[in-house]
CSV table of C-alpha atoms in Angstrom, one decimal:
chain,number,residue,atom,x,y,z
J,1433,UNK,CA,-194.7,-31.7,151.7
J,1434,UNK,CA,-192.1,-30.7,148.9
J,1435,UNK,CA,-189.1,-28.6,149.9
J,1436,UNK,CA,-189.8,-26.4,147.7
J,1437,UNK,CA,-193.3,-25.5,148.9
J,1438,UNK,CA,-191.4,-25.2,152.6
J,1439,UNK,CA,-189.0,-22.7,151.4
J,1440,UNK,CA,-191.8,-20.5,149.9
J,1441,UNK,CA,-193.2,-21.1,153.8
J,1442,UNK,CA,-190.1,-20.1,155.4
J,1443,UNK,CA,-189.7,-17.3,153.3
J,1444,UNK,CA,-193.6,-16.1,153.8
J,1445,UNK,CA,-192.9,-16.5,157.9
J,1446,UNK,CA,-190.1,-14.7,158.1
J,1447,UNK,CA,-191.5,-11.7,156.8
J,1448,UNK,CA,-194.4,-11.5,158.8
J,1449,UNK,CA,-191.4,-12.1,161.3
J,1450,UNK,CA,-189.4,-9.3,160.1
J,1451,UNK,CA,-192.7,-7.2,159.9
J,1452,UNK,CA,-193.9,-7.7,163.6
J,1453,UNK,CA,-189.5,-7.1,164.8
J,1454,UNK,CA,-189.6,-4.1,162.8
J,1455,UNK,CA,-193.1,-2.6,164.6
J,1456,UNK,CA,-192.1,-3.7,167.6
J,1457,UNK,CA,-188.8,-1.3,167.1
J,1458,UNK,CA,-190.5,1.8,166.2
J,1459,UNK,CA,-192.9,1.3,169.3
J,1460,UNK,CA,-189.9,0.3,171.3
J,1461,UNK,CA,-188.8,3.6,170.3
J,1462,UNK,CA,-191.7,5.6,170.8
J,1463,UNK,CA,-191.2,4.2,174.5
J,1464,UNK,CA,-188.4,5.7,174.8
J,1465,UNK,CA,-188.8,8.8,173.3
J,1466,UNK,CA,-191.9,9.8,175.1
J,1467,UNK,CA,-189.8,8.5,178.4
J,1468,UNK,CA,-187.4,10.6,177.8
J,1469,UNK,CA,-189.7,13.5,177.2
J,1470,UNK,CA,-191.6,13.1,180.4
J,1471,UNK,CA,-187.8,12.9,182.0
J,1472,UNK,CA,-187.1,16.4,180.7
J,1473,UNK,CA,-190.2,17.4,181.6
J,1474,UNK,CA,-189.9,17.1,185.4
J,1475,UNK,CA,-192.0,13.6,185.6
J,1476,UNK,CA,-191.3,12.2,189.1
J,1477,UNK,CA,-189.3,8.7,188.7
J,1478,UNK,CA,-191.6,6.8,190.8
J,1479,UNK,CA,-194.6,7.2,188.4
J,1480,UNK,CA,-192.3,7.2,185.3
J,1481,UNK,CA,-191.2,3.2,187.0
J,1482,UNK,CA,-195.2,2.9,187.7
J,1483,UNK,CA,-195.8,3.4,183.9
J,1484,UNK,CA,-192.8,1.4,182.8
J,1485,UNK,CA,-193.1,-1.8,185.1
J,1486,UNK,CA,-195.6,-3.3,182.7
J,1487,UNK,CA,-192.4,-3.6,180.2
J,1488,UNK,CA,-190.1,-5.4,182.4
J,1489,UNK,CA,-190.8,-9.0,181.2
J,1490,UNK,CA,-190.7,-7.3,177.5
J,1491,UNK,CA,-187.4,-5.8,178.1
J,1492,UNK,CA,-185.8,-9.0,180.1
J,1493,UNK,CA,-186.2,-11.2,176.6
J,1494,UNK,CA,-184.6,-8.5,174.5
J,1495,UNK,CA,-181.3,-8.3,176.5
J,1496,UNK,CA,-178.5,-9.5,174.9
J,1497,UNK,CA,-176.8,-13.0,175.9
J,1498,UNK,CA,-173.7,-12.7,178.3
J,1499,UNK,CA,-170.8,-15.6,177.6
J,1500,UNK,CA,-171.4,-18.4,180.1
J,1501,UNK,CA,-174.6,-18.4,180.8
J,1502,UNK,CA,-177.4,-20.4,178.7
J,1503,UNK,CA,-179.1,-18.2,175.9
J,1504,UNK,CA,-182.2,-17.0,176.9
J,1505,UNK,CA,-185.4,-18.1,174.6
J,1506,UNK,CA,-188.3,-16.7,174.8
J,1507,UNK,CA,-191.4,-18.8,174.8
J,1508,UNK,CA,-193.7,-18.5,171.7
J,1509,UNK,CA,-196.2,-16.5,174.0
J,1510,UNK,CA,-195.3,-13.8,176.5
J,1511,UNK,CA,-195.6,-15.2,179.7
J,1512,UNK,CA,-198.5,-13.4,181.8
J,1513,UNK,CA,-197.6,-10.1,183.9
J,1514,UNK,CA,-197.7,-10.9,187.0
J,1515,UNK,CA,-200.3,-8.3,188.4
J,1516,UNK,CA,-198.1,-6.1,190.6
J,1517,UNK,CA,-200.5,-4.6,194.4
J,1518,UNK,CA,-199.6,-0.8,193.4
J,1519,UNK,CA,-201.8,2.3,193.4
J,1520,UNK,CA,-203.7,3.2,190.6
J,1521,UNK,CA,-201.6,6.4,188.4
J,1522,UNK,CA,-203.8,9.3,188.6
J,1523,UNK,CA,-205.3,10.0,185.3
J,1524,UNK,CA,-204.0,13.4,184.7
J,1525,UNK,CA,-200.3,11.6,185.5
J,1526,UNK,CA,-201.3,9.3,182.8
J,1527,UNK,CA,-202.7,12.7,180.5
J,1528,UNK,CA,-199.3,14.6,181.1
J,1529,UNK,CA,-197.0,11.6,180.2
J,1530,UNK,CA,-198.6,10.4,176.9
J,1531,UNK,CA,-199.9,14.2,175.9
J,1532,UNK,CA,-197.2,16.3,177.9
J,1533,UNK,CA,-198.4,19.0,179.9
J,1534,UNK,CA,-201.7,20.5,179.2
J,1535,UNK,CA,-201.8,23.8,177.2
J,1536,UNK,CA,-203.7,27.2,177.2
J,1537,UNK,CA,-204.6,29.9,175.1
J,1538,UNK,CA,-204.9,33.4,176.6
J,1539,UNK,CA,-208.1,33.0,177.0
J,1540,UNK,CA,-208.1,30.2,178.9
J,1541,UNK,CA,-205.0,31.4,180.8
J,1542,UNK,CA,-206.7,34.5,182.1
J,1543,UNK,CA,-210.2,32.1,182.5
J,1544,UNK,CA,-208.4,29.8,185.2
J,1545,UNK,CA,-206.4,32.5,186.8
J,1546,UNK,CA,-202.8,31.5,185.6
J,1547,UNK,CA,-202.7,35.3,184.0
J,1548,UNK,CA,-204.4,37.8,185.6
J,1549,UNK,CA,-204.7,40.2,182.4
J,1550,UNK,CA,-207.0,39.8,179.6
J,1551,UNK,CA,-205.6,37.9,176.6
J,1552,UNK,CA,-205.2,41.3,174.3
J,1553,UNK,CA,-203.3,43.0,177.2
J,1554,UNK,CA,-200.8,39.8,177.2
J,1555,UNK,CA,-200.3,40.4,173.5
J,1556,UNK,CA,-199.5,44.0,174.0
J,1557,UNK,CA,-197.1,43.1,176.7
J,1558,UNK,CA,-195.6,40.2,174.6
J,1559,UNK,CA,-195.2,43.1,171.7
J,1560,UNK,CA,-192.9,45.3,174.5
J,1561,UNK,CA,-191.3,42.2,176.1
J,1562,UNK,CA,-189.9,41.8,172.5
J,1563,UNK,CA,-188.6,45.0,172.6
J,1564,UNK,CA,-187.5,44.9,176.0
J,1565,UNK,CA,-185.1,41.5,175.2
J,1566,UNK,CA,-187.5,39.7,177.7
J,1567,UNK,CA,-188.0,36.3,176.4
J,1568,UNK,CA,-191.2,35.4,175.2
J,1569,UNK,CA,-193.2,32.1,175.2
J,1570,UNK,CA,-193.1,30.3,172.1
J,1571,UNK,CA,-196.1,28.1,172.6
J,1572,UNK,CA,-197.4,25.5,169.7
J,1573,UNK,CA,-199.9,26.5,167.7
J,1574,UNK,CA,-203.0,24.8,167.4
J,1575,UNK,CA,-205.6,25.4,165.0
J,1576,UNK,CA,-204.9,29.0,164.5
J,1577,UNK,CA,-204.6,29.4,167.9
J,1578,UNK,CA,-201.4,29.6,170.2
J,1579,UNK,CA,-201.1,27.3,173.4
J,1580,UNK,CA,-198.2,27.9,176.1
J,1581,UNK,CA,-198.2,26.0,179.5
J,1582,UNK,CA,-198.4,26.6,182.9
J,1583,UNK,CA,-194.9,26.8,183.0
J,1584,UNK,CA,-194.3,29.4,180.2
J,1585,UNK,CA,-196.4,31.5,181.1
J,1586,UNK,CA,-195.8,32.0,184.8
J,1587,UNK,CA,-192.0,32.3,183.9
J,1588,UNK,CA,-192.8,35.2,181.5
J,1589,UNK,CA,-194.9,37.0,183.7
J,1590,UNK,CA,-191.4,36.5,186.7
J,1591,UNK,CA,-189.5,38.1,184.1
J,1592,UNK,CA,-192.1,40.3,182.9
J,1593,UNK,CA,-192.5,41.7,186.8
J,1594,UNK,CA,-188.7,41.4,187.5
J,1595,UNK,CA,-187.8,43.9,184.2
J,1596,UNK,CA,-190.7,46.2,185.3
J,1597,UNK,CA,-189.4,46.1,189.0
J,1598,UNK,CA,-193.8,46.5,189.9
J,1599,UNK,CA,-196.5,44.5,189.2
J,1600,UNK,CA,-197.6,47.7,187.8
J,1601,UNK,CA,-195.0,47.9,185.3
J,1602,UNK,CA,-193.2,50.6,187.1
J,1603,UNK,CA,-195.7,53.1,187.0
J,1604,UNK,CA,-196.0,54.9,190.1
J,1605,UNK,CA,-199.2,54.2,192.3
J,1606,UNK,CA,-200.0,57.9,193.9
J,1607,UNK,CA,-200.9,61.1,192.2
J,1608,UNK,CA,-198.0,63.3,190.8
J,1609,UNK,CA,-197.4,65.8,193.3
J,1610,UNK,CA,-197.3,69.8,191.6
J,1611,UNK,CA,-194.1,71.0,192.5
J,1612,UNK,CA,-194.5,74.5,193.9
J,1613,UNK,CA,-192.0,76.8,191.9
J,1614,UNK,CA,-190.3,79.2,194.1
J,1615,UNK,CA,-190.8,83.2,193.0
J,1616,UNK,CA,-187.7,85.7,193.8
């Protein structure tokens, strides 16, 4: 084989080399992103190291080489992952870490029992927690419709209750009493 033709070889494998590195960086760092999401979002360690266990051998090769000790080359295949005796994750663990938490609209909210008002009362109240200064839930919006977690809304209707000091909004529960004017 000519040199030349081997150059043209070394050129065409390098970047189907420099291809695969850089895909393997951008899903490296969708690892880490949606890690760190599911961090912030309260996921418990254990299943976070459950989800993440499968990336050990993957995350071993890429560490960098320490003086004194031989370099570390990784074989041309990944070596099998050992299969590791732990319990299955639950599916919805699995849901909430690649999706995030699940989302409602009003609807649903007031259909599963998370709010216990019909979704036009909640707008209403939204309306007057707005003009109260009691923070409202932003929610994302989804095909014209507005989702809020479990979360949101159960920490708008604390605050919501806590401002009104009732469940009732305030209101008083009995009948107004006639005050009986006195006669001279």
């Amino acid at each position: 084989m000519e040199w030349t033709q081997l150059l043209k070889d070394l050129a065409d494998a390098v970047q189907v080399r420099n291809s695969k590195v850089a895909a393997l960086r951008n899903a490296g760092a969708r690892v880490s992103e949606l890690a760190a999401q599911a961090i912030n979002a309260g996921a418990p360690t254990h299943a976070l190291a459950k989800v993440l266990a499968p990336l050990e051998p993957t995350l071993a090769q890429d560490r960098p080489h320490v003086c004194g000790q031989d370099p570390v080359v990784p074989p041309l295949r990944p070596a099998p992952v050992p299969q590791q005796a732990t319990e299955p994750i639950p599916a919805d663990v699995m849901e909430q870490f690649f999706h995030g938490p699940r989302r409602y609209s009003l609807a649903e909210a007031f259909e599963e029992g998370i709010l216990e008002w019909k979704p036009a009362t909640i707008r209403t109240y939204f309306k007057r927690s707005r003009e109260r200064g009691i923070p409202v839930p932003e929610g994302m919006t989804e095909g014209g419709t507005a989702r809020y977690t479990k979360d949101e809304l159960t920490t708008w209707v604390r605050a919501w209750e806590e401002q009104a000091g009732l469940p009732n909004g305030g209101r008083p529960t009995e009948p107004k009493t006639r005050q009986t004017a006195d006669r001279v």
